[in-house]
mmCIF file of C-alpha atoms in Angstrom:
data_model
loop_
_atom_site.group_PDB
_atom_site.id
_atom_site.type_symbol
_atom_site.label_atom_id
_atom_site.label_comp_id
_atom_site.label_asym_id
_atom_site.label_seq_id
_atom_site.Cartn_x
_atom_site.Cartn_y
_atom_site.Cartn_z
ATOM 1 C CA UNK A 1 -173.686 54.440 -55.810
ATOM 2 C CA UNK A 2 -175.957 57.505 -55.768
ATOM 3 C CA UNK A 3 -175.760 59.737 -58.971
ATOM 4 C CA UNK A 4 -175.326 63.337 -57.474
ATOM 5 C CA UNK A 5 -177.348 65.667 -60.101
ATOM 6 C CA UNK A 6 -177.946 69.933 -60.527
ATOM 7 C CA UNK A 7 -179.977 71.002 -62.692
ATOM 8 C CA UNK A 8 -179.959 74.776 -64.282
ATOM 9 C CA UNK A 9 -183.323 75.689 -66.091
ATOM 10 C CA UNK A 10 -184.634 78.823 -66.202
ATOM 11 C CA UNK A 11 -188.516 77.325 -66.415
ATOM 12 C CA UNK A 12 -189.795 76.870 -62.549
ATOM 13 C CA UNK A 13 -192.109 74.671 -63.575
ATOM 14 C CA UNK A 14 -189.846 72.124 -65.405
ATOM 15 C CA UNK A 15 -187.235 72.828 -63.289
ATOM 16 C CA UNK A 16 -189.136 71.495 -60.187
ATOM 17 C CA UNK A 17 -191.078 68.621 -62.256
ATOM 18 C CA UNK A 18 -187.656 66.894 -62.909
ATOM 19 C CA UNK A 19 -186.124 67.406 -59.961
ATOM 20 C CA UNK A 20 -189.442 65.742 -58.239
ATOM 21 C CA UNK A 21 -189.105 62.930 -60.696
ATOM 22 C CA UNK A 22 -185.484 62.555 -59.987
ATOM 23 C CA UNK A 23 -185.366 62.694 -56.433
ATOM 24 C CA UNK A 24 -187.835 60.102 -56.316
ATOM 25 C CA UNK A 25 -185.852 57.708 -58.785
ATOM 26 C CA UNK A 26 -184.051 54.871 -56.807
ATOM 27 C CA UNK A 27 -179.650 55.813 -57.159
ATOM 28 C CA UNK A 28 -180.526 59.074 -57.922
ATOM 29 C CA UNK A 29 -180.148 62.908 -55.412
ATOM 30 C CA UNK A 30 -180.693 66.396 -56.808
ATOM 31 C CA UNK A 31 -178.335 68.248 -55.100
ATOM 32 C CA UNK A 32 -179.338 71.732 -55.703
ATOM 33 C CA UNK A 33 -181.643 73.290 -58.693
ATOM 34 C CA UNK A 34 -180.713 76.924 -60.471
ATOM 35 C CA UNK A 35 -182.419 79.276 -62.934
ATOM 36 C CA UNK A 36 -179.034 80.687 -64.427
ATOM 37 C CA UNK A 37 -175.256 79.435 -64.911
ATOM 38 C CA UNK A 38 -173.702 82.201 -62.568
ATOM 39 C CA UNK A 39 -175.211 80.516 -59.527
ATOM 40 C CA UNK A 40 -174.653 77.056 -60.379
ATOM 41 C CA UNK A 41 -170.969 77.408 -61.530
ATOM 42 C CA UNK A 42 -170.554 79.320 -58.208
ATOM 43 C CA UNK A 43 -171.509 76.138 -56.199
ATOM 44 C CA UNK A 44 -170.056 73.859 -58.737
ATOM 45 C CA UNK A 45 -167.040 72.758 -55.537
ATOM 46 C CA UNK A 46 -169.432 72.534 -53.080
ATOM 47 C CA UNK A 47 -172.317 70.796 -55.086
ATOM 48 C CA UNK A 48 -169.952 68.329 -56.862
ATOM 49 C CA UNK A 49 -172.378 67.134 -58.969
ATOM 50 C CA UNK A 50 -171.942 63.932 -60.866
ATOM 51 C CA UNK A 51 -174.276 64.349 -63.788
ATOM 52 C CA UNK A 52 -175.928 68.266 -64.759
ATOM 53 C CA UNK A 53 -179.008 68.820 -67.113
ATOM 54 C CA UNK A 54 -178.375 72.025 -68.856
ATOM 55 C CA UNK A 55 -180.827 74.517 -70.550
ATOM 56 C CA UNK A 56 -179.246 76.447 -73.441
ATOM 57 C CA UNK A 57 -181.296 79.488 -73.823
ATOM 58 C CA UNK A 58 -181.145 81.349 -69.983
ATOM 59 C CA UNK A 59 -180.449 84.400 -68.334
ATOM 60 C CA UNK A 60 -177.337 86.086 -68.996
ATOM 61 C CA UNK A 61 -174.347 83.561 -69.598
ATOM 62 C CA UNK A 62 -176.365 81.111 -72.125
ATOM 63 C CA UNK A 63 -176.035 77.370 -71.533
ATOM 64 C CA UNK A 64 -172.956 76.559 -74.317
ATOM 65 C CA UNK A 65 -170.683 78.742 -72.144
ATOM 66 C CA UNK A 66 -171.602 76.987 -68.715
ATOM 67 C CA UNK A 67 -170.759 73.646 -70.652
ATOM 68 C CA UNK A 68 -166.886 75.150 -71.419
ATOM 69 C CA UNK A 69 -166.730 76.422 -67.653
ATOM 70 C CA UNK A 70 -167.978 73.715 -66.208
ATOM 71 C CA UNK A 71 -165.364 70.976 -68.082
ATOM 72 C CA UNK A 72 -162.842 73.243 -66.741
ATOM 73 C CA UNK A 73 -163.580 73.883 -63.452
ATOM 74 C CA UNK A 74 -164.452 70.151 -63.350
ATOM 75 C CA UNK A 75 -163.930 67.675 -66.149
ATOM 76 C CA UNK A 76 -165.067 64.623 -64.528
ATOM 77 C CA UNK A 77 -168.592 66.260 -64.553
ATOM 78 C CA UNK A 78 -171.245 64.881 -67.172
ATOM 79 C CA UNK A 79 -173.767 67.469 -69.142
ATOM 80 C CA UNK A 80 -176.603 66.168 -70.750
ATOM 81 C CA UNK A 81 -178.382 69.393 -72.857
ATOM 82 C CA UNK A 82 -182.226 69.558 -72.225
ATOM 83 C CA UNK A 83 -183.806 71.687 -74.260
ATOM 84 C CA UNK A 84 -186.009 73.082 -77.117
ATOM 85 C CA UNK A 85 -183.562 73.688 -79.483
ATOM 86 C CA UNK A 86 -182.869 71.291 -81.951
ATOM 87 C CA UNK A 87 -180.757 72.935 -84.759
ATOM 88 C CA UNK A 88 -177.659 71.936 -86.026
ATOM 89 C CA UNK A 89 -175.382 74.856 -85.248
ATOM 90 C CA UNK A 90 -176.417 74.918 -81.221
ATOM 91 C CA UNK A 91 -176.034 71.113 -81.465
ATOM 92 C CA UNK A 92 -172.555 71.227 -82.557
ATOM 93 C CA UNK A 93 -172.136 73.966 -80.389
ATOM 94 C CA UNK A 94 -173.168 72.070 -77.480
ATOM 95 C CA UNK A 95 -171.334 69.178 -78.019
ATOM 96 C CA UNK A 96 -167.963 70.714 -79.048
ATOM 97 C CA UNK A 97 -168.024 72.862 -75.361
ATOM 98 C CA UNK A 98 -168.463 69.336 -74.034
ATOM 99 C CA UNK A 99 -171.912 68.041 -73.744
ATOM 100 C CA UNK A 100 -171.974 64.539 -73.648
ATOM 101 C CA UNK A 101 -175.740 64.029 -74.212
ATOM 102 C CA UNK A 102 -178.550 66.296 -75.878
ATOM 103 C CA UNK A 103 -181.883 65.939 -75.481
ATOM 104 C CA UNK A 104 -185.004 67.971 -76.364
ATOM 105 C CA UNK A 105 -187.827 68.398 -73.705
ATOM 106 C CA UNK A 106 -190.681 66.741 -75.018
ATOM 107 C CA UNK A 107 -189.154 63.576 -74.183
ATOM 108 C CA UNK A 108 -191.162 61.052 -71.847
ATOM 109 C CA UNK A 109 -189.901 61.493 -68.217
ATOM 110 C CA UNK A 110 -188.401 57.582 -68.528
ATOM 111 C CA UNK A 111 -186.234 58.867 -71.079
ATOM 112 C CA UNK A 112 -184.596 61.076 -69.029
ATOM 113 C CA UNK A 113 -183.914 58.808 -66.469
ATOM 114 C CA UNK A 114 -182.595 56.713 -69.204
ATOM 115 C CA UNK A 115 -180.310 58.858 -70.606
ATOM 116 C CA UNK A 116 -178.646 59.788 -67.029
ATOM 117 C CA UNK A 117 -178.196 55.786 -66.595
ATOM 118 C CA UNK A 118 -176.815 56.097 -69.605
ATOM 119 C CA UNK A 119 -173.844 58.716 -69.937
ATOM 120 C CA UNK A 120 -172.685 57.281 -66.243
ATOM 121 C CA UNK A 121 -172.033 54.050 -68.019
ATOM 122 C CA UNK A 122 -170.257 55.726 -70.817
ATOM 123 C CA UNK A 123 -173.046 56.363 -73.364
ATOM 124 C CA UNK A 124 -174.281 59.474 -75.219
ATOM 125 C CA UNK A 125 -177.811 59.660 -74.887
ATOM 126 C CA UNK A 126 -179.401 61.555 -77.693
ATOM 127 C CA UNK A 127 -182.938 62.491 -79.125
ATOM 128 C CA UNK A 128 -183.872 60.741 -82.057
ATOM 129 C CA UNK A 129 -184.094 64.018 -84.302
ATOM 130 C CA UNK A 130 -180.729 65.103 -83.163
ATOM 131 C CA UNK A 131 -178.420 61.821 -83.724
ATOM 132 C CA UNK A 132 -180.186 61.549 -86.822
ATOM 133 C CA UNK A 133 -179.004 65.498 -87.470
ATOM 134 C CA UNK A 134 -175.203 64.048 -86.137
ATOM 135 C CA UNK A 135 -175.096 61.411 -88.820
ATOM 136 C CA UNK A 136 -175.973 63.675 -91.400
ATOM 137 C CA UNK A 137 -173.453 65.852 -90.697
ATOM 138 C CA UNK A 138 -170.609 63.310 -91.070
ATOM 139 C CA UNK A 139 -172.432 62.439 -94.629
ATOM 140 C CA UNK A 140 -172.161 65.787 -95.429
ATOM 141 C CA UNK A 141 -169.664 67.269 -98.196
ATOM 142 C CA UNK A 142 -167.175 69.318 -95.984
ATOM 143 C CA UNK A 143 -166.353 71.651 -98.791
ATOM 144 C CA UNK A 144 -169.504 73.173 -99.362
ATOM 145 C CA UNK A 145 -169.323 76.932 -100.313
ATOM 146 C CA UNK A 146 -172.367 77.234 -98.098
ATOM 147 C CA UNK A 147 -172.099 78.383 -94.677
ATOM 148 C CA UNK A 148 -173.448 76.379 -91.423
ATOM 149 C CA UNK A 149 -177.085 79.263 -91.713
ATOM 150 C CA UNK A 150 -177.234 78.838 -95.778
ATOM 151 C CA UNK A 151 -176.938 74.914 -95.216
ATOM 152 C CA UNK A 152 -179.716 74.975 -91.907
ATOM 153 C CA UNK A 153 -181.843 77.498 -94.923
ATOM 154 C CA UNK A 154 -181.685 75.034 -97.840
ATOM 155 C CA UNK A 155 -182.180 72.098 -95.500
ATOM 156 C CA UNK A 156 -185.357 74.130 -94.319
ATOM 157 C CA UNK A 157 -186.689 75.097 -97.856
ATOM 158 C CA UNK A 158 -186.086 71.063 -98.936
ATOM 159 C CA UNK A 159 -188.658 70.160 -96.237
ATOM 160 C CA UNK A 160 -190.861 72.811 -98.086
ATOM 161 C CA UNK A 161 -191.215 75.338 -95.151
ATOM 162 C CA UNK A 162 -192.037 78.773 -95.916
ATOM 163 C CA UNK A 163 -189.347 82.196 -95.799
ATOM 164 C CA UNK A 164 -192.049 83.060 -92.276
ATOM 165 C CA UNK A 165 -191.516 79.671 -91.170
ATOM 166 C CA UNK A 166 -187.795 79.379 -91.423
ATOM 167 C CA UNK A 167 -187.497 83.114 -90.466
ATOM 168 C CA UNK A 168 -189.255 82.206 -86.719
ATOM 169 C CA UNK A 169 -187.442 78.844 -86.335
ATOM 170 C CA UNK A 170 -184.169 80.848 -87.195
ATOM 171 C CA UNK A 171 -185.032 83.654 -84.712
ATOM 172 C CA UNK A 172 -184.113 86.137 -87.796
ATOM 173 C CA UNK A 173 -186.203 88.052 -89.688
ATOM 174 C CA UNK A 174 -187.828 87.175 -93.618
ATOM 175 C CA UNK A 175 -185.492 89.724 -95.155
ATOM 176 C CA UNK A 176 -182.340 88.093 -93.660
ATOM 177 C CA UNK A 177 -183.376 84.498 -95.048
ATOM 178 C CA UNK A 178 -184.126 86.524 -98.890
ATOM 179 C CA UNK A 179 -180.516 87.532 -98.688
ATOM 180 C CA UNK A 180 -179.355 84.062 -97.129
ATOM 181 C CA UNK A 181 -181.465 82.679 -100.529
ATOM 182 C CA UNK A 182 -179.658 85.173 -102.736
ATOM 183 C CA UNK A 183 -176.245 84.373 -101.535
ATOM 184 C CA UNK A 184 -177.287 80.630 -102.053
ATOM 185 C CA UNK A 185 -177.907 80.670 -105.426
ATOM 186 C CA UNK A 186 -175.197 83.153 -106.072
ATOM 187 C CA UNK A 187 -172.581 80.334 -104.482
ATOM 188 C CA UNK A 188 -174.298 77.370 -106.439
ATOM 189 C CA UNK A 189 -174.748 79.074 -109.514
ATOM 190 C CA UNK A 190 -178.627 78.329 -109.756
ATOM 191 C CA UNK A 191 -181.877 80.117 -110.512
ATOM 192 C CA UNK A 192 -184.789 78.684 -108.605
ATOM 193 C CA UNK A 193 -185.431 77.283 -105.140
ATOM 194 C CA UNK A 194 -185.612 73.227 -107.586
ATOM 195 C CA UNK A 195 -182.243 74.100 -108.733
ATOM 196 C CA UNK A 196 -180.813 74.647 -105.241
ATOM 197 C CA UNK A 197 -182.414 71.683 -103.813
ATOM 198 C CA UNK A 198 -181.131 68.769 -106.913
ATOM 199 C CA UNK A 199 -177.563 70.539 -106.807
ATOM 200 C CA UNK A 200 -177.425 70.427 -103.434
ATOM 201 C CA UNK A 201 -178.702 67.102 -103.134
ATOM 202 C CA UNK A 202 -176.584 65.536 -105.868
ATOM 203 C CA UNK A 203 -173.458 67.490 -104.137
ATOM 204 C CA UNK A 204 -174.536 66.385 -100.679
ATOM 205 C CA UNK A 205 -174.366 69.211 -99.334
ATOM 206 C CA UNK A 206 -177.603 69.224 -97.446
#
């Protein structure tokens, strides 16, 4: 049985590396390649493709939003997210449009090959970082005060990252994470960044 693939990455360069790699994997055809969602989703009847890698950050309609079209235009299609991104809230985005897979793109080519053997036989092929983010989650205490941003914040300032570091990795700017850091300490009734992290720790909230 051949797996029919698409692929829709905005990147040229990636976007023709794994569709080289793929078409010249034994079971595997790329059926058509796309730098934004509008085309593929367009083709989506005519390309019927079995499995789809999916970019998240792209041109227009982002990647999360082809995921919901695409499980109802076609539900029997399987998405497997390749991308940069690896934090929680565009995880859980991903997955809860319908992703069944999410991987991040410095990955070894085998793995990607891997992980499309894998979701056809029922798996959910994941990057290390990101099941290990998944399990977390379900350790979690659901009835934090913090929001899904504060949490992602603390989490950052536990690993000892600086306000510019988080800032850039949260695509915000430095005075948005001070306020996010405010409203933090306001919710857990703490003083210091040490306070935050024990309380949150004990609490499990991060």
């Amino acid at each position: 049985m051949i797996t029919r693939l698409c692929l829709v990455e905005d990147d040229h360069l990636i976007r023709e590396a794994f569709a080289d790699l793929l078409n010249n994997t034994e079971g595997f055809r790329v059926i058509n390649t796309y730098s934004n969602c509008e085309d593929y989703l367009r083709n989506l009847a005519t390309d019927r493709p079995d499995v789809v890698l999916m970019d998240l950050e792209l041109p227009r309609m982002g990647g999360v939003e082809g995921i919901e079209k695409t499980k109802k235009l076609r539900p029997q299609t399987q998405l497997i997210v390749v991308t940069v991104y690896e934090n929680d809230e565009l995880v859980f985005k991903a997955l809860c449009a319908g992703a069944g897979g999410y991987l991040t793109k410095n990955m070894p080519p085998s793995r990607l090959i891997e992980a499309i053997r894998e979701i056809r036989q029922g798996g959910a092929p994941m990057s290390t970082n990101i099941a290990r983010m998944v399990v977390a989650s379900f350790q979690k205490n659901h009835h934090s005060p913090l929001t899904a941003r504060e949490t992602e914040v603390l989490e950052r300032i536990a690993q000892g990252k600086s306000y510019t570091t988080i800032a850039d990795e949260l695509f915000v700017d430095k005075e948005t994470i001070r306020t996010h850091i405010k409203n933090i300490y306001w919710k857990l009734e703490v003083h210091s960044k040490a306070e935050a992290i024990e309380k949150a720790r004990k609490e499990r909230l991060i």
